[in-house]
PDB file of C-alpha atoms and ligand atoms in Angstrom:
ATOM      1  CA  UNK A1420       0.000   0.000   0.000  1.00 84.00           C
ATOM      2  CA  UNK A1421       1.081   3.620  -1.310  1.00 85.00           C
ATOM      3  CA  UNK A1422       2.294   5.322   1.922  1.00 94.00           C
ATOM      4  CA  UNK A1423       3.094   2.430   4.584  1.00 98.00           C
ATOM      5  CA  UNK A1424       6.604   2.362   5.716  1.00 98.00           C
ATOM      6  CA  UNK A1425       6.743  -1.466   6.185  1.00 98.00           C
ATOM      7  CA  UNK A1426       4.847  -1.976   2.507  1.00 98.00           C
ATOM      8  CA  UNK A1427       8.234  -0.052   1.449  1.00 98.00           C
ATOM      9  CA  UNK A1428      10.417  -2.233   3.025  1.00 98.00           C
ATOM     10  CA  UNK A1429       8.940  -4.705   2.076  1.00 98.00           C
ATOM     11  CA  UNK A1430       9.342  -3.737  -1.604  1.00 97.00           C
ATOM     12  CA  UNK A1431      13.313  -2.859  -0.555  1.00 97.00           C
ATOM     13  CA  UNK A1432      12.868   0.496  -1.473  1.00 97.00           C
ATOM     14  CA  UNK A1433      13.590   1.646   2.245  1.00 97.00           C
ATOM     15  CA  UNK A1434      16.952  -0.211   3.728  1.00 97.00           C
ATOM     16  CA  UNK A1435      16.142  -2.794   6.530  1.00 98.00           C
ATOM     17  CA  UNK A1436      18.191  -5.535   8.205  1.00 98.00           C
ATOM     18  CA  UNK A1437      15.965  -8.018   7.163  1.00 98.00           C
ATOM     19  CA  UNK A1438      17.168 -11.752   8.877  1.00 98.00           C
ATOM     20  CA  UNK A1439      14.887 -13.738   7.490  1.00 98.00           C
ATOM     21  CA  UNK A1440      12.367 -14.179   5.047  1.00 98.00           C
ATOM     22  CA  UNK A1441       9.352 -16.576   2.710  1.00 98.00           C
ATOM     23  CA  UNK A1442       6.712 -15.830   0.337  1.00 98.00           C
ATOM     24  CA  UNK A1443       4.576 -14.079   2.979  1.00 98.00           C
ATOM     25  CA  UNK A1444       6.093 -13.103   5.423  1.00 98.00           C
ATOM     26  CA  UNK A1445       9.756 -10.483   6.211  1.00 98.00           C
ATOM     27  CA  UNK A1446      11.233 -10.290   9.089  1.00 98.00           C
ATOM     28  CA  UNK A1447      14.052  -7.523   9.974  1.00 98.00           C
ATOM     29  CA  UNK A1448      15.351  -5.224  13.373  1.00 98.00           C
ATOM     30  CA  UNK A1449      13.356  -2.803  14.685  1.00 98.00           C
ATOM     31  CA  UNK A1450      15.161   0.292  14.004  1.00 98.00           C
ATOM     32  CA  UNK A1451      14.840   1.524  17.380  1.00 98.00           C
ATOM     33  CA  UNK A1452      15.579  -1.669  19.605  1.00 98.00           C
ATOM     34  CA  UNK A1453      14.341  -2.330  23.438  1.00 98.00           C
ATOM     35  CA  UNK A1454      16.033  -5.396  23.664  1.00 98.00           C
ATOM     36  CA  UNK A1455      19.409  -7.242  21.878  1.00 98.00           C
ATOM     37  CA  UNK A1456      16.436  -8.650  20.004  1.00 98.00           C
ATOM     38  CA  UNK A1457      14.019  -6.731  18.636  1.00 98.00           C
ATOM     39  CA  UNK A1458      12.870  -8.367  15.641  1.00 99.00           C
ATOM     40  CA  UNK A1459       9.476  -6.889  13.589  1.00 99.00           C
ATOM     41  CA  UNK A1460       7.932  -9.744  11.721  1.00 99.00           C
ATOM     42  CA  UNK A1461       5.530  -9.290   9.013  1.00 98.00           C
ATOM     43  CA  UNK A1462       3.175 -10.024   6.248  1.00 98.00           C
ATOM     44  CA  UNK A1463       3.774  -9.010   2.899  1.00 98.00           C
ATOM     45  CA  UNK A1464      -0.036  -8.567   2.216  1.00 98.00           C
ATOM     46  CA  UNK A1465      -0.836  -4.693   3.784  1.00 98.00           C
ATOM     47  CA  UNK A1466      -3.408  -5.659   6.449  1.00 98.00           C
ATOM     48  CA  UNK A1467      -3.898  -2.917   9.468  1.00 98.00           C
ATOM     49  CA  UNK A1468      -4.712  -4.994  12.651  1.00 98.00           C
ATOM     50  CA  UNK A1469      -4.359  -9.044  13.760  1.00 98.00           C
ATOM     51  CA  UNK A1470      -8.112  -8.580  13.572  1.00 98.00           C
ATOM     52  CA  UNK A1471      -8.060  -8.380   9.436  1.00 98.00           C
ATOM     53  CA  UNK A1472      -6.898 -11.259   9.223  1.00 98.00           C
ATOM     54  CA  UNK A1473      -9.190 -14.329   7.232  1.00 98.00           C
ATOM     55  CA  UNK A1474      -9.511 -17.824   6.999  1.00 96.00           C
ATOM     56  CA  UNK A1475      -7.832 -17.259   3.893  1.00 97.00           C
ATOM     57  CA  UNK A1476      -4.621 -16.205   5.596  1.00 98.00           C
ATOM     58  CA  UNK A1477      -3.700 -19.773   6.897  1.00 98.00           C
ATOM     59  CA  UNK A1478      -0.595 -20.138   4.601  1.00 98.00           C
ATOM     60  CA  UNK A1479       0.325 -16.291   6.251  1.00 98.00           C
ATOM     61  CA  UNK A1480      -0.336 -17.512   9.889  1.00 98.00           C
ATOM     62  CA  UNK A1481       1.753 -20.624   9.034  1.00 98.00           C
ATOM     63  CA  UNK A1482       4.734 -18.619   7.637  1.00 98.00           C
ATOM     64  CA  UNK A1483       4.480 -16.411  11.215  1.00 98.00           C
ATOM     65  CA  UNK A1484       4.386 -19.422  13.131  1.00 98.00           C
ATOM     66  CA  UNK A1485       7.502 -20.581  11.193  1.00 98.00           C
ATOM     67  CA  UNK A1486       9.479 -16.919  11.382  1.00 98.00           C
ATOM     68  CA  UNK A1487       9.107 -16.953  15.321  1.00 98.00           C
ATOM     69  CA  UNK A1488      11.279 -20.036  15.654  1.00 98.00           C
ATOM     70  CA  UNK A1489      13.799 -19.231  12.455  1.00 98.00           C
ATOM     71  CA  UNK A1490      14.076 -15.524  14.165  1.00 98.00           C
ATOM     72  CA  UNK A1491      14.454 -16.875  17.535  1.00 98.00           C
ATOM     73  CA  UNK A1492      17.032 -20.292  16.472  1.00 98.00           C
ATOM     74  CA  UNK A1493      19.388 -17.666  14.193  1.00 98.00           C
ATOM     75  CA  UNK A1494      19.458 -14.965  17.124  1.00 98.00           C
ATOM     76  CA  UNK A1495      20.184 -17.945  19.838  1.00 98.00           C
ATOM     77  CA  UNK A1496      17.141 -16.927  22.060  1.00 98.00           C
ATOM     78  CA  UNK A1497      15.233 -19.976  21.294  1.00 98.00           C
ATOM     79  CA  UNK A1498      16.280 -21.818  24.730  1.00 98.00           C
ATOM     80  CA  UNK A1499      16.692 -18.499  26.904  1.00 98.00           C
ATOM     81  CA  UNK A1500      12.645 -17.462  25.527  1.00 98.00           C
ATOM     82  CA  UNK A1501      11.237 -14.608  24.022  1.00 98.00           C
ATOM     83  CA  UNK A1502       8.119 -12.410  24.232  1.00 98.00           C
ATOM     84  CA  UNK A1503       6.033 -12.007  20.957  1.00 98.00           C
ATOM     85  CA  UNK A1504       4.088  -8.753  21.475  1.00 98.00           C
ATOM     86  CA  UNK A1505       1.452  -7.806  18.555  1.00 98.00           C
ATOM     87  CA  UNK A1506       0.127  -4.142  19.639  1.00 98.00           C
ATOM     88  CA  UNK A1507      -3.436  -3.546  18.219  1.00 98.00           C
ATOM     89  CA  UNK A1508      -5.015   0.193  17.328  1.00 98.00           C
ATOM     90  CA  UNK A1509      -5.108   3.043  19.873  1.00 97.00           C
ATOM     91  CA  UNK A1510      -5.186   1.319  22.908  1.00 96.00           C
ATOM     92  CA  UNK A1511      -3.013  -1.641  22.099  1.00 97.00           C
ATOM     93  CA  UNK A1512      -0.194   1.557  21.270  1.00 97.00           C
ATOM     94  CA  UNK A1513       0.175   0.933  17.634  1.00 98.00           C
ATOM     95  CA  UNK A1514       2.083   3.137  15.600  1.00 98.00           C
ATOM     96  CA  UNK A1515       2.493   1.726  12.324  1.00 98.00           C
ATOM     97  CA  UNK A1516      -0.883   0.681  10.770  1.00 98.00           C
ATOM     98  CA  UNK A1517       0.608  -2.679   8.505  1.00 98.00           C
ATOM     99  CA  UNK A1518       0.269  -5.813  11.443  1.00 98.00           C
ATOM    100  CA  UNK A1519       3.761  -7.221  12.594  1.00 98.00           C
ATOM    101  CA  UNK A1520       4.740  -8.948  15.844  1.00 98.00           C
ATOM    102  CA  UNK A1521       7.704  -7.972  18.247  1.00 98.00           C
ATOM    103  CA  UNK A1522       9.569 -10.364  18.694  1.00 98.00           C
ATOM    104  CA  UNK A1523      11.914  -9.500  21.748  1.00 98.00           C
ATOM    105  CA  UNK A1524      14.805 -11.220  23.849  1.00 98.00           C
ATOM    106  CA  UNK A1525      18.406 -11.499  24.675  1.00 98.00           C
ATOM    107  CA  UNK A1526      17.658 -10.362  28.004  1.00 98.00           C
ATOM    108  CA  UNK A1527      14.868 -11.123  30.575  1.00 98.00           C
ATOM    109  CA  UNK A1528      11.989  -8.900  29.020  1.00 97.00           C
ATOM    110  CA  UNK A1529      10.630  -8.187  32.551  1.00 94.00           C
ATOM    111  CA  UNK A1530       6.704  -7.741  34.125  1.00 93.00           C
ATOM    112  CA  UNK A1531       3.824  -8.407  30.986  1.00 90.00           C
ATOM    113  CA  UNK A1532       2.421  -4.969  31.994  1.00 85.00           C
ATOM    114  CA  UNK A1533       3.064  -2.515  33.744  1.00 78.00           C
ATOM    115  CA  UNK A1534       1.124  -2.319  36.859  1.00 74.00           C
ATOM    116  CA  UNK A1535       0.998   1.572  36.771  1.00 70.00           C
ATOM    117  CA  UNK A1536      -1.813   0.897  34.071  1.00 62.00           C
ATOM    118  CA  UNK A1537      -4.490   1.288  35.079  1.00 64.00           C
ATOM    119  CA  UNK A1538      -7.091  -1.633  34.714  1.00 61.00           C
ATOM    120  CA  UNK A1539     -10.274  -1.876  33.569  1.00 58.00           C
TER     121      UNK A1539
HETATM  122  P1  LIG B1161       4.141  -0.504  16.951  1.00 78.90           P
HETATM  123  O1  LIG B1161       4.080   0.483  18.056  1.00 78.90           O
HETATM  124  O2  LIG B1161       3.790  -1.884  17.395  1.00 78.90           O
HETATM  125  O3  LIG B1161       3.348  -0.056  15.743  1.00 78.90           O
HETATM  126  O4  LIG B1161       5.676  -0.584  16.546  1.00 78.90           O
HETATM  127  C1  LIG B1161       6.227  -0.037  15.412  1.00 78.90           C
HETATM  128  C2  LIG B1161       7.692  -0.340  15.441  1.00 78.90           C
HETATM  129  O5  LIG B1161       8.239  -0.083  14.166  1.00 78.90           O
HETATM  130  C3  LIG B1161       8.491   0.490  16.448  1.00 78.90           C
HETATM  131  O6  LIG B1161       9.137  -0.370  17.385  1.00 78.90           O
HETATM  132  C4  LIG B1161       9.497   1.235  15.571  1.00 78.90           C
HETATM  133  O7  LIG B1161      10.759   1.388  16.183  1.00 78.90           O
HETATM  134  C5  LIG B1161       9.557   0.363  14.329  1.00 78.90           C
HETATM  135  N1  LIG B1161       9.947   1.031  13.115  1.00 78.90           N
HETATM  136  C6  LIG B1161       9.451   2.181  12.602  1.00 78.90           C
HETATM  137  N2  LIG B1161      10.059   2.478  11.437  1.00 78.90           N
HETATM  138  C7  LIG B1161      10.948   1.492  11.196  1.00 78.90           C
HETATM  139  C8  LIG B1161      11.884   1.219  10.156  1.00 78.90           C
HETATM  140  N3  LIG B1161      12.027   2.042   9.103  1.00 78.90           N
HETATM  141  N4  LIG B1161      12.641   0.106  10.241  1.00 78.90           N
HETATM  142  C9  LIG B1161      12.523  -0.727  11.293  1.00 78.90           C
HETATM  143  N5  LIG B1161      11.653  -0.536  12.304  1.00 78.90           N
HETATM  144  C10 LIG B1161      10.877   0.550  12.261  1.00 78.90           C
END
């Protein structure tokens, strides 16, 4: 999609450090890292939320499913753990509207949430 920084990258016409890669899915460094690994994992097909995504979009869950562990085995996290976070909209603190999961670790990531929020 015209506009989205990740559809760019996707199409390589924005650099990345992409580590891994199929026919639906990239997977490169978050340019602004909160952990040794900070890895963004997405879908080449431009879809906003996790919510947009169809029963159609098995071979795309698949290929996540697959990136988590080839992410986490070539950045030696895979025995140590990682968190998988996949913010959602306003609330869930999304800033870039094309879906992608964090996948962080390298170090202990800490509390899920932080209690100061409040609950609700
Ligand atoms: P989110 O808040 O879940 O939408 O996270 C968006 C993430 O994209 C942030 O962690 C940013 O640091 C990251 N990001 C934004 N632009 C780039 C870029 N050009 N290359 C790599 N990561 C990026």
């Amino acid at each position: 999609m015209s506009g989205c920084i990740f559809c760019k990258i996707i199409a390589g016409e924005i650099p990345s450090k992409i580590v891994w890669q199929d026919e639906n899915v990239v997977a490169f460094r978050d340019i602004s890292p909160l952990a040794p690994t900070h890895v963004l994992i997405v879908p080449r097909k431009h879809l906003v939320t996790f919510s947009d995504f169809s029963a159609g979009d098995g071979p795309i869950m698949t290929s996540l499913a697959v990136a988590v562990r080839e992410v986490a085995k070539l950045d030696g996290v895979l025995e140590s753990g990682y968190r998988l976070i996949v913010n959602n909209g306003p609330d869930g603190g999304q800033e870039v509207m094309h879906v992608h999961m964090h996948l962080l670790g390298g170090r202990n990531i800490g509390p899920m949430i932080k209690r100061s929020v409040p609950e609700g």
